[in-house]
Short mmCIF file of C-alpha atoms in Angstrom, two decimals:
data_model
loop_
_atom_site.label_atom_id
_atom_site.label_comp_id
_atom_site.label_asym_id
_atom_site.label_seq_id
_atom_site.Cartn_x
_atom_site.Cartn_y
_atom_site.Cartn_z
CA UNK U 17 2.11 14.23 6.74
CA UNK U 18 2.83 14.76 10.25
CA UNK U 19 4.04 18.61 11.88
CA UNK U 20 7.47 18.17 10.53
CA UNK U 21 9.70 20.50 8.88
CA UNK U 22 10.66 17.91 6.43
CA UNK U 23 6.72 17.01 5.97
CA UNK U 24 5.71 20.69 6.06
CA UNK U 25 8.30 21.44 3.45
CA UNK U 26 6.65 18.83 0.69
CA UNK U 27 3.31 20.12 2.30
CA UNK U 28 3.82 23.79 0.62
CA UNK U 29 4.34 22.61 -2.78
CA UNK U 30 1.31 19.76 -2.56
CA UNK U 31 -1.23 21.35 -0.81
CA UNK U 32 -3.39 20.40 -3.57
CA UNK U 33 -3.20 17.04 -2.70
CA UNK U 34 -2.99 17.30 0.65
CA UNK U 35 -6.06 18.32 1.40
CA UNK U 36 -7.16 17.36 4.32
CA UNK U 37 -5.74 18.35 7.88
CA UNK U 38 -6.48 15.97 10.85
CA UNK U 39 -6.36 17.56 14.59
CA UNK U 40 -6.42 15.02 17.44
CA UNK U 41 -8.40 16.72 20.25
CA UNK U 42 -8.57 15.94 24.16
CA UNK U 43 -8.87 16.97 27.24
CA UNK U 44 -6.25 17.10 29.81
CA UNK U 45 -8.44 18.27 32.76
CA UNK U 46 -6.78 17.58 36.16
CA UNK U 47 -9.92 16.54 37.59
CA UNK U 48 -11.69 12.96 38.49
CA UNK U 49 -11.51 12.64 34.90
CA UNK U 50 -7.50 12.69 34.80
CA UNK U 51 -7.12 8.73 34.28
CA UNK U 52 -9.88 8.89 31.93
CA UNK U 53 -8.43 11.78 30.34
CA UNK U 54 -5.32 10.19 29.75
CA UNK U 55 -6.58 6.99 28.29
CA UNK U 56 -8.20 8.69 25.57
CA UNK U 57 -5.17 10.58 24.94
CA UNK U 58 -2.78 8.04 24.53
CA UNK U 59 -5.95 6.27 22.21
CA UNK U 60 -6.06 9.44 20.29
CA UNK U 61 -2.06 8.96 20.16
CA UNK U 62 -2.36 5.17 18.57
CA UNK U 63 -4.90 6.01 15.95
CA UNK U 64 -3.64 9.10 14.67
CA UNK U 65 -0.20 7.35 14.18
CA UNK U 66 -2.00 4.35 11.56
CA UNK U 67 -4.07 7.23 10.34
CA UNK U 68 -1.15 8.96 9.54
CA UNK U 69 0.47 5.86 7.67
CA UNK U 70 -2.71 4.76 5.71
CA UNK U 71 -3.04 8.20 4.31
CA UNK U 72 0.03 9.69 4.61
CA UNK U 73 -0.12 11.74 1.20
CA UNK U 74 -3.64 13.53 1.60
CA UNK U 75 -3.54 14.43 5.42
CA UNK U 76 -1.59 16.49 7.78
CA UNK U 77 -1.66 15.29 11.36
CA UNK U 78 -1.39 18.30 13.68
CA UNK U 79 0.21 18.18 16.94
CA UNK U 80 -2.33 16.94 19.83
CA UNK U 81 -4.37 19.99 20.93
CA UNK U 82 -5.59 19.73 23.95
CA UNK U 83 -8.12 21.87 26.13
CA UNK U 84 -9.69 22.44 29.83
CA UNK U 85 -12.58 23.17 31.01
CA UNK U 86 -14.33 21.88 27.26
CA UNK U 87 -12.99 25.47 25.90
CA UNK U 88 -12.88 25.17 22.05
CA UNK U 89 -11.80 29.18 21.69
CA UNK U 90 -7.97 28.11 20.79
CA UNK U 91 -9.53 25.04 18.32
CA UNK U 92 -11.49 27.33 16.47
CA UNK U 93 -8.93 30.00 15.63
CA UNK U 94 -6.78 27.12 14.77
CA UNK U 95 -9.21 25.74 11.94
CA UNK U 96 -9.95 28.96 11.03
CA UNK U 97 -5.72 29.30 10.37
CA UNK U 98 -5.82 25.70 8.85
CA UNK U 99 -8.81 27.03 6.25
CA UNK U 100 -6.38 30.28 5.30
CA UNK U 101 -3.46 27.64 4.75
CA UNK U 102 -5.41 25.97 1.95
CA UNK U 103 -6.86 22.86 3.83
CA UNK U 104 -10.06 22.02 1.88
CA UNK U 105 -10.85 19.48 5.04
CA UNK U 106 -10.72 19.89 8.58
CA UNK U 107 -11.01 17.16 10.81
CA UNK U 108 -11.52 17.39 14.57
CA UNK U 109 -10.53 13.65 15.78
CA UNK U 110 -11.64 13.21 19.63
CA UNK U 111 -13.27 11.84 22.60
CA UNK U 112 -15.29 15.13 23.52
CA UNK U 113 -19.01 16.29 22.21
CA UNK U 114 -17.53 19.75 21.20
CA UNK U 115 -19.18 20.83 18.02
CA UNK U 116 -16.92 22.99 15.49
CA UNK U 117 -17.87 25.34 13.13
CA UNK U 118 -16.56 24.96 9.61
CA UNK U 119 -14.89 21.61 10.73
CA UNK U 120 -16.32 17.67 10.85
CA UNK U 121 -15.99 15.36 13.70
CA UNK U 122 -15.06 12.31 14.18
CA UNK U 123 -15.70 10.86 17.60
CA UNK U 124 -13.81 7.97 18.88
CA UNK U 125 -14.86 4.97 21.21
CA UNK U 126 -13.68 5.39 24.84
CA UNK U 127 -12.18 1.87 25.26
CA UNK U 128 -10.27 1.48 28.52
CA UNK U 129 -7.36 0.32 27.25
CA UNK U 130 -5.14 -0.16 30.64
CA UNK U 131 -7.14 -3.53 31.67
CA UNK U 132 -6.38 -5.06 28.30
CA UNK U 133 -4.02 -7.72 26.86
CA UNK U 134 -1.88 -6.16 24.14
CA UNK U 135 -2.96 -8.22 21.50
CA UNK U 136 -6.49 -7.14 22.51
CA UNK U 137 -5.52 -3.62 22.41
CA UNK U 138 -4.04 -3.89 19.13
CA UNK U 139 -7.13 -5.72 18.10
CA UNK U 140 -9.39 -2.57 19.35
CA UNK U 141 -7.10 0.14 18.18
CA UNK U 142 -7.18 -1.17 14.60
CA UNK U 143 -10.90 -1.59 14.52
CA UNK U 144 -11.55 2.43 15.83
CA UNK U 145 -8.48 2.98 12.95
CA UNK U 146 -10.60 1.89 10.43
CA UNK U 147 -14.17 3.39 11.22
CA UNK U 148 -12.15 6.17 11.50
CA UNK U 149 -10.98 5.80 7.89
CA UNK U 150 -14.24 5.13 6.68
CA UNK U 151 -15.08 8.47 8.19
CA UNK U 152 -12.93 10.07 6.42
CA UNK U 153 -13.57 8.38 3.01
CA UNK U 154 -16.98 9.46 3.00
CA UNK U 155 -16.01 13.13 4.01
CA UNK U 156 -13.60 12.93 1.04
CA UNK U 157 -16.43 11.81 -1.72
CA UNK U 158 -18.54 14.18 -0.35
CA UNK X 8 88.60 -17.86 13.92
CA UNK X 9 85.20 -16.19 15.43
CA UNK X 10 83.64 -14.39 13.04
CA UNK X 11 83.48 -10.38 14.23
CA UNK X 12 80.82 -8.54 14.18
CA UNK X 13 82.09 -5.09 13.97
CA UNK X 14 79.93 -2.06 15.45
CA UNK X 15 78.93 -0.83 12.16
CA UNK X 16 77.30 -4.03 11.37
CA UNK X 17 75.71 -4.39 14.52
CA UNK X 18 74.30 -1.45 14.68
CA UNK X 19 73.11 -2.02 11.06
CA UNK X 20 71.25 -5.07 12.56
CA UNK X 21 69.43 -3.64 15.45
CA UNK X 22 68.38 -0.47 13.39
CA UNK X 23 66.74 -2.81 10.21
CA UNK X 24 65.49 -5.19 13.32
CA UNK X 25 63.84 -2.15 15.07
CA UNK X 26 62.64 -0.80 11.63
CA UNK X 27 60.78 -3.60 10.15
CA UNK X 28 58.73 -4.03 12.85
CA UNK X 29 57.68 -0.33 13.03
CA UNK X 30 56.84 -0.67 8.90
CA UNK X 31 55.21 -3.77 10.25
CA UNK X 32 53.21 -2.30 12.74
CA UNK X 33 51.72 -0.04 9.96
CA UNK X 34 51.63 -1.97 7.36
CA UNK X 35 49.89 -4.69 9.16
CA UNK X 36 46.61 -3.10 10.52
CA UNK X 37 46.04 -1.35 6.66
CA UNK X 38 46.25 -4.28 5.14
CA UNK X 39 43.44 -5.98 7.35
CA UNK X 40 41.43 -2.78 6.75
CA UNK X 41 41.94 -2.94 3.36
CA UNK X 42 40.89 -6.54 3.10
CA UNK X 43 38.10 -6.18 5.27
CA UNK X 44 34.94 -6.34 2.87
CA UNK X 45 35.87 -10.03 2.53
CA UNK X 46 35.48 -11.15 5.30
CA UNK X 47 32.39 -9.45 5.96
CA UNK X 48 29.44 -11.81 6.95
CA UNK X 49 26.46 -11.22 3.47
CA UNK X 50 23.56 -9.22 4.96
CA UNK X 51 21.78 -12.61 5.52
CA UNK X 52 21.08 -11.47 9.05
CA UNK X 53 19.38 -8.59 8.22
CA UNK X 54 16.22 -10.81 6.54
CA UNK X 55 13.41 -10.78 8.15
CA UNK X 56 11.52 -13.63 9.32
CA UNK X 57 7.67 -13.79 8.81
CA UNK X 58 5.11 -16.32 9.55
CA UNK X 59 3.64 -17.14 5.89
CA UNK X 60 5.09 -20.69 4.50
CA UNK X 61 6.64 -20.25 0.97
CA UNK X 62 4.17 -22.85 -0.22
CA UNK X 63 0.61 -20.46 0.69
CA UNK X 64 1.78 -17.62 -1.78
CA UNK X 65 -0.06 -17.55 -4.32
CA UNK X 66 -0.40 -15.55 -7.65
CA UNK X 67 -3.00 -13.52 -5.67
CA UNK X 68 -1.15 -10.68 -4.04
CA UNK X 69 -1.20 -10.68 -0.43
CA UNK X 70 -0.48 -8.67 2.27
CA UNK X 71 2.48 -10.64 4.68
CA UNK X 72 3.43 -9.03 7.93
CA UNK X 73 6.62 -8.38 9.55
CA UNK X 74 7.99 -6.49 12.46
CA UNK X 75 11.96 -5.27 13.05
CA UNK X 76 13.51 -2.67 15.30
CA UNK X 77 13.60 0.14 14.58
CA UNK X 78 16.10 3.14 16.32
CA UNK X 79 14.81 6.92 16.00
CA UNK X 80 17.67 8.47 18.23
CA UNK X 81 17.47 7.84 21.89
CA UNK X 82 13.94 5.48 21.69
CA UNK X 83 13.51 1.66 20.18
CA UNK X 84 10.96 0.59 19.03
CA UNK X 85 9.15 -2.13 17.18
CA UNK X 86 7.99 -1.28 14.00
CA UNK X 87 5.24 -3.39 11.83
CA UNK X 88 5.45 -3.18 8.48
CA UNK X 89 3.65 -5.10 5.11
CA UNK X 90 4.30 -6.02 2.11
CA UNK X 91 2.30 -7.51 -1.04
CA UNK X 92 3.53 -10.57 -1.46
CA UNK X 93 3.04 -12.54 -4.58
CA UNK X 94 3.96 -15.90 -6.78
CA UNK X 95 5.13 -15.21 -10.33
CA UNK X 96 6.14 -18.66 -11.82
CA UNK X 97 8.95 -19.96 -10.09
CA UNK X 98 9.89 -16.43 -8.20
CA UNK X 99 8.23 -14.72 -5.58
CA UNK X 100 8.05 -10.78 -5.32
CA UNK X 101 7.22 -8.75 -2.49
CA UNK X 102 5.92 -5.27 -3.25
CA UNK X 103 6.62 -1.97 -1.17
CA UNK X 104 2.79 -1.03 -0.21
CA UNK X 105 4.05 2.72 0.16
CA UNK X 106 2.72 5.00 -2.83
CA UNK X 107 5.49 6.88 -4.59
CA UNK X 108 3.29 9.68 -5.14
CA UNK X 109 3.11 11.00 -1.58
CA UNK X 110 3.17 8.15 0.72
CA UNK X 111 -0.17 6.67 1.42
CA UNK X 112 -0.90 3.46 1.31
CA UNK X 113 -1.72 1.39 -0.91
CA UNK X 114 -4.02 -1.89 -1.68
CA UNK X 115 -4.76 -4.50 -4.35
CA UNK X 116 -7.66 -4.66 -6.06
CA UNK X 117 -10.16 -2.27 -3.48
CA UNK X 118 -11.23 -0.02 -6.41
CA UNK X 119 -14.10 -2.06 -8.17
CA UNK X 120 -13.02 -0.21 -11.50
CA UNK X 121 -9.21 -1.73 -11.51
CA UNK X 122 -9.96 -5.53 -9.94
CA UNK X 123 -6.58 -6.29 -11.19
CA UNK X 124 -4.48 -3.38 -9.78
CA UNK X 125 -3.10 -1.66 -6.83
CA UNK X 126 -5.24 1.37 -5.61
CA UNK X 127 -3.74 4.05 -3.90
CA UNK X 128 -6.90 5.75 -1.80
CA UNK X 129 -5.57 8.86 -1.49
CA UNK X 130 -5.91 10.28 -4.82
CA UNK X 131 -7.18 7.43 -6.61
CA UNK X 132 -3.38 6.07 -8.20
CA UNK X 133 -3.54 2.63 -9.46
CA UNK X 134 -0.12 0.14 -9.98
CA UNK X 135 -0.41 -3.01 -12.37
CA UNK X 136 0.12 -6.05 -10.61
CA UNK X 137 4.24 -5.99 -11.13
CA UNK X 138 4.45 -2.37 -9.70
CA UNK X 139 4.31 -0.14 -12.19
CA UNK X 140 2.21 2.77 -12.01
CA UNK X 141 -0.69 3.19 -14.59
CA UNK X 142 0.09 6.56 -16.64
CA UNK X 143 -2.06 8.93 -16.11
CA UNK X 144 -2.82 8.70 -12.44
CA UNK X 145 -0.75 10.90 -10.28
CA UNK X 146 1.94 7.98 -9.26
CA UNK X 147 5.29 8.91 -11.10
CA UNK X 148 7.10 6.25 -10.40
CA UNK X 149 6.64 1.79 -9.60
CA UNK X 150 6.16 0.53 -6.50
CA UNK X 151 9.87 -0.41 -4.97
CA UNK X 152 10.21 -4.24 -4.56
CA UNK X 153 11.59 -6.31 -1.38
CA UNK X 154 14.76 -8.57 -1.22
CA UNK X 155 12.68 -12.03 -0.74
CA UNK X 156 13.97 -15.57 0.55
CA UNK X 157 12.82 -18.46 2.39
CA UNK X 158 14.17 -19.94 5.37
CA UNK X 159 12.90 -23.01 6.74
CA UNK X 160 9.93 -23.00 4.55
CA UNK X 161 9.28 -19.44 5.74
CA UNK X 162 9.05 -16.55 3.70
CA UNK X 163 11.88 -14.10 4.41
CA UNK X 164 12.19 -10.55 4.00
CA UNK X 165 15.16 -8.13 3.12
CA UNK X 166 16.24 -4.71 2.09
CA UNK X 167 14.10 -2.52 0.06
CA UNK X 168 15.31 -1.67 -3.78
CA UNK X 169 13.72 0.12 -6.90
CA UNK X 170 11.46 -2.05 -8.84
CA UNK X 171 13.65 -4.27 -11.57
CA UNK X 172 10.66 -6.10 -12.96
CA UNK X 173 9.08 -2.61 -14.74
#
């Protein structure tokens, strides 16, 4: 399910089923970091998108937070919002080393994917798409 | 003698003249629109090409490729999406992977339980081979089926429908 109002409307009557919400997490620092930054975000972008597909009917994808300065204040309240919704899950899906309470994380590869061949970037994006899944497999039979 | 013609008549003339061709020029164009569906081109254009020869299917569903563009508004793009793709006898079927329970997707024979089945990950919702969906798993309807062909020796791929082999 992605932050629709069609999805969100079918996401008030299943929320048994969907159980798990998914927020992508980066930072958008306008430092040295700012190409960097931006990679990851449009990698973040890519594998939320197949995520999305492969599991459409047990996760909501929330829109792209992003932070500065590695402040998690506005991510926390938001899982803590997410938990009062109903989620059972809560998955923080980024680049950064953040730890969040009550939530797991899944931490991506930083692959720089502007020197790469599409096919090759296809190639790498799939591969991160499906640790990612297993990731979230094993959070699910936990 | 010349034969007369009197004002009456000519006048008769020019206004049936003048008034056939506007009936004409109304008739004309509704007819064509009315006829038009015939000479529509089939949707053959609309089937999509993919790079698996007819001849590898097997009765072993598997997943076949194929990309077509999509418009969401303003933006193009180029979508990839799968089917399963399957021999039954003479025919060949093409399965929808999408799970009509909630959307996930779904795959053949990944749950060691159901070898012979499609499993739905998501909340564990199995399909027998032709689509339907086993009863009592959370799936309430079969898997929809694709239009299939084959072009060249290719496997082709149309529009989407409801499953007709359930």
């Amino acid at each position: 399910m992605l932050y629709n109002q069609n999805d969100l409307k079918i996401l008030k009557d299943e929320i048994e089923f969907v159980d798990t919400a998914v927020i992508p997490f980066a930072s958008s620092d306008m430092t040295v970091h700012a190409p960097l930054n931006s990679s990851n975000i449009e990698m973040l972008h890519l594998v939320s998108i197949q995520l999305e597909k492969q599991f459409k009917g047990r996760l909501l994808i929330t829109p792209m937070m992003t932070t500065v300065d590695e402040n998690i204040s506005v991510l926390a309240s938001y899982v803590k919002q997410l938990r009062t919704y109903g989620f059972k899950n809560i998955v923080v899906l980024t680049h950064l080393k953040a730890e969040i309470d009550d939530a797991h994380r899944i931490k991506l590869n930083e692959i720089p994917l502007e020197n790469m061949s599409n096919e090759m970037k296809i190639e790498m994006i799939n591969d991160e798409v499906k640790t990612v899944m297993k990731s979230v497999i094993s959070i699910w039979n936990k | 003698m010349s034969q007369k013609v009197t004002r009456r008549q000519f006048l008769n003339y020019s206004l049936m003249g003048v008034g056939s061709f506007m009936v004409a020029g109304m008739v004309l164009p509704m007819g064509r629109f009315a006829v038009d569906p015939l000479f529509q081109s089939d949707a053959e254009g609309s089937m999509i090409q993919t790079s698996i020869s007819a001849d590898d299917i097997t009765e072993e569903p598997t997943q076949v490729d194929f990309s077509f563009i999509q418009q969401d508004g303003w933006y193009e793009s180029e979508v990839t999406d799968f089917a399963w793709v399957y021999r039954d006898g003479d025919e060949i079927i093409a399965l929808s992977p999408v799970c009509k329970h909630l959307g996930c997707t779904v795959s053949w024979a990944t749950d060691d339980a159901n070898p012979e089945r499609f499993y739905c990950p998501c909340h564990n919702g199995l399909y027998e081979k032709n689509g339907n969906n086993v009863p009592g798993t959370p799936p309430t309807g079969p898997l929809d089926q694709y239009e299939v062909g084959v072009s060249d020796g290719y496997l082709t791929i149309g529009q989407i429908f409801p499953n007709e082999l359930v």
